[in-house]
């Protein structure tokens, strides 16, 4: 018994066999196009992927930017304090 989309256990009648799939893959799009054709295909794929991206709104972008800047400032302060501590420890030990 199969549902509307078919069953994993029983293959559809129009499915290709493994050997015919191997033969149809030979060459593919890359084999038929030159370097400029492949570059154009790559560019079209980039544009297609960028259209799928959910871009943030202006308010989300400003919020994310503010969070990143605050985090970086905190990390700069933390590294500065640790560096100063190591500097004083080295001065105490060596001289």
PDB file of C-alpha atoms in Angstrom:
ATOM      1  CA  UNK A   1       0.000   0.000   0.000  1.00  0.00           C
ATOM      2  CA  UNK A   2       1.441   3.385  -0.971  1.00  0.00           C
ATOM      3  CA  UNK A   3       0.431   6.937  -0.162  1.00  0.00           C
ATOM      4  CA  UNK A   4       0.215   9.895  -2.554  1.00  0.00           C
ATOM      5  CA  UNK A   5       3.964  10.501  -2.616  1.00  0.00           C
ATOM      6  CA  UNK A   6       4.981   6.864  -2.900  1.00  0.00           C
ATOM      7  CA  UNK A   7       6.772   4.557  -0.546  1.00  0.00           C
ATOM      8  CA  UNK A   8      10.412   4.216   0.311  1.00  0.00           C
ATOM      9  CA  UNK A   9      10.172   0.427   0.270  1.00  0.00           C
ATOM     10  CA  UNK A  10       8.817   0.072  -3.254  1.00  0.00           C
ATOM     11  CA  UNK A  11      10.399   2.072  -6.093  1.00  0.00           C
ATOM     12  CA  UNK A  12       8.225   3.882  -8.614  1.00  0.00           C
ATOM     13  CA  UNK A  13       7.920   2.382 -12.078  1.00  0.00           C
ATOM     14  CA  UNK A  14       9.566   5.369 -13.785  1.00  0.00           C
ATOM     15  CA  UNK A  15      12.650   5.463 -11.509  1.00  0.00           C
ATOM     16  CA  UNK A  16      15.989   5.071 -13.265  1.00  0.00           C
ATOM     17  CA  UNK A  17      18.271   2.181 -12.505  1.00  0.00           C
ATOM     18  CA  UNK A  18      21.674   2.747 -10.923  1.00  0.00           C
ATOM     19  CA  UNK A  19      23.525   2.173 -14.196  1.00  0.00           C
ATOM     20  CA  UNK A  20      21.459   4.652 -16.172  1.00  0.00           C
ATOM     21  CA  UNK A  21      22.028   7.281 -13.460  1.00  0.00           C
ATOM     22  CA  UNK A  22      25.777   6.786 -13.749  1.00  0.00           C
ATOM     23  CA  UNK A  23      25.643   7.248 -17.515  1.00  0.00           C
ATOM     24  CA  UNK A  24      23.539  10.418 -17.316  1.00  0.00           C
ATOM     25  CA  UNK A  25      25.929  12.031 -14.839  1.00  0.00           C
ATOM     26  CA  UNK A  26      28.875  11.772 -17.181  1.00  0.00           C
ATOM     27  CA  UNK A  27      29.912  15.291 -18.152  1.00  0.00           C
ATOM     28  CA  UNK A  28      27.023  17.132 -16.580  1.00  0.00           C
ATOM     29  CA  UNK A  29      26.820  20.919 -16.779  1.00  0.00           C
ATOM     30  CA  UNK A  30      30.516  21.363 -16.079  1.00  0.00           C
ATOM     31  CA  UNK A  31      31.618  19.201 -18.968  1.00  0.00           C
ATOM     32  CA  UNK A  32      29.593  21.113 -21.566  1.00  0.00           C
ATOM     33  CA  UNK A  33      30.533  24.674 -20.576  1.00  0.00           C
ATOM     34  CA  UNK A  34      33.812  26.481 -20.808  1.00  0.00           C
ATOM     35  CA  UNK A  35      35.377  28.510 -18.016  1.00  0.00           C
ATOM     36  CA  UNK A  36      33.231  31.578 -18.727  1.00  0.00           C
ATOM     37  CA  UNK A  37      30.061  29.486 -18.718  1.00  0.00           C
ATOM     38  CA  UNK A  38      31.019  27.959 -15.392  1.00  0.00           C
ATOM     39  CA  UNK A  39      31.775  31.418 -13.999  1.00  0.00           C
ATOM     40  CA  UNK A  40      28.378  32.670 -15.165  1.00  0.00           C
ATOM     41  CA  UNK A  41      26.692  29.635 -13.579  1.00  0.00           C
ATOM     42  CA  UNK A  42      28.553  30.294 -10.334  1.00  0.00           C
ATOM     43  CA  UNK A  43      27.430  33.946 -10.370  1.00  0.00           C
ATOM     44  CA  UNK A  44      23.791  32.948 -11.016  1.00  0.00           C
ATOM     45  CA  UNK A  45      23.949  30.493  -8.129  1.00  0.00           C
ATOM     46  CA  UNK A  46      25.320  33.207  -5.820  1.00  0.00           C
ATOM     47  CA  UNK A  47      22.498  35.569  -6.773  1.00  0.00           C
ATOM     48  CA  UNK A  48      19.916  32.805  -6.268  1.00  0.00           C
ATOM     49  CA  UNK A  49      21.274  32.061  -2.784  1.00  0.00           C
ATOM     50  CA  UNK A  50      21.331  35.748  -1.834  1.00  0.00           C
ATOM     51  CA  UNK A  51      17.640  36.010  -2.781  1.00  0.00           C
ATOM     52  CA  UNK A  52      16.875  33.296  -0.205  1.00  0.00           C
ATOM     53  CA  UNK A  53      18.509  35.257   2.642  1.00  0.00           C
ATOM     54  CA  UNK A  54      16.190  36.852   5.187  1.00  0.00           C
ATOM     55  CA  UNK A  55      17.726  40.294   5.552  1.00  0.00           C
ATOM     56  CA  UNK A  56      17.382  42.105   8.920  1.00  0.00           C
ATOM     57  CA  UNK A  57      15.388  45.308   9.211  1.00  0.00           C
ATOM     58  CA  UNK A  58      17.130  48.587   9.979  1.00  0.00           C
ATOM     59  CA  UNK A  59      16.197  48.428  13.675  1.00  0.00           C
ATOM     60  CA  UNK A  60      17.402  44.815  13.969  1.00  0.00           C
ATOM     61  CA  UNK A  61      20.650  45.755  12.254  1.00  0.00           C
ATOM     62  CA  UNK A  62      21.275  48.678  14.610  1.00  0.00           C
ATOM     63  CA  UNK A  63      20.484  46.454  17.610  1.00  0.00           C
ATOM     64  CA  UNK A  64      22.883  43.733  16.425  1.00  0.00           C
ATOM     65  CA  UNK A  65      25.582  46.312  15.707  1.00  0.00           C
ATOM     66  CA  UNK A  66      25.195  47.862  19.164  1.00  0.00           C
ATOM     67  CA  UNK A  67      25.427  44.453  20.847  1.00  0.00           C
ATOM     68  CA  UNK A  68      28.581  43.581  18.901  1.00  0.00           C
ATOM     69  CA  UNK A  69      30.269  46.907  19.689  1.00  0.00           C
ATOM     70  CA  UNK A  70      29.449  46.599  23.407  1.00  0.00           C
ATOM     71  CA  UNK A  71      30.768  43.014  23.449  1.00  0.00           C
ATOM     72  CA  UNK A  72      34.001  44.047  21.717  1.00  0.00           C
ATOM     73  CA  UNK A  73      34.541  46.927  24.161  1.00  0.00           C
ATOM     74  CA  UNK A  74      33.997  44.575  27.120  1.00  0.00           C
ATOM     75  CA  UNK A  75      36.443  42.039  25.671  1.00  0.00           C
ATOM     76  CA  UNK A  76      39.038  44.788  25.046  1.00  0.00           C
ATOM     77  CA  UNK A  77      38.705  45.835  28.686  1.00  0.00           C
ATOM     78  CA  UNK A  78      39.019  42.243  29.908  1.00  0.00           C
ATOM     79  CA  UNK A  79      42.135  41.556  27.829  1.00  0.00           C
ATOM     80  CA  UNK A  80      43.651  44.873  28.950  1.00  0.00           C
ATOM     81  CA  UNK A  81      43.139  44.020  32.625  1.00  0.00           C
ATOM     82  CA  UNK A  82      44.567  40.499  32.175  1.00  0.00           C
ATOM     83  CA  UNK A  83      47.536  41.900  30.220  1.00  0.00           C
ATOM     84  CA  UNK A  84      48.230  44.474  32.921  1.00  0.00           C
ATOM     85  CA  UNK A  85      48.059  41.726  35.568  1.00  0.00           C
ATOM     86  CA  UNK A  86      50.547  39.564  33.666  1.00  0.00           C
ATOM     87  CA  UNK A  87      52.802  42.578  33.167  1.00  0.00           C
ATOM     88  CA  UNK A  88      52.865  43.309  36.904  1.00  0.00           C
ATOM     89  CA  UNK A  89      53.430  39.604  37.692  1.00  0.00           C
ATOM     90  CA  UNK A  90      56.418  39.465  35.312  1.00  0.00           C
ATOM     91  CA  UNK A  91      57.832  42.667  36.835  1.00  0.00           C
ATOM     92  CA  UNK A  92      57.468  41.170  40.314  1.00  0.00           C
ATOM     93  CA  UNK A  93      59.072  37.846  39.377  1.00  0.00           C
ATOM     94  CA  UNK A  94      61.916  39.113  37.184  1.00  0.00           C
ATOM     95  CA  UNK A  95      62.611  42.389  38.523  1.00  0.00           C
TER      96      UNK A  95
END
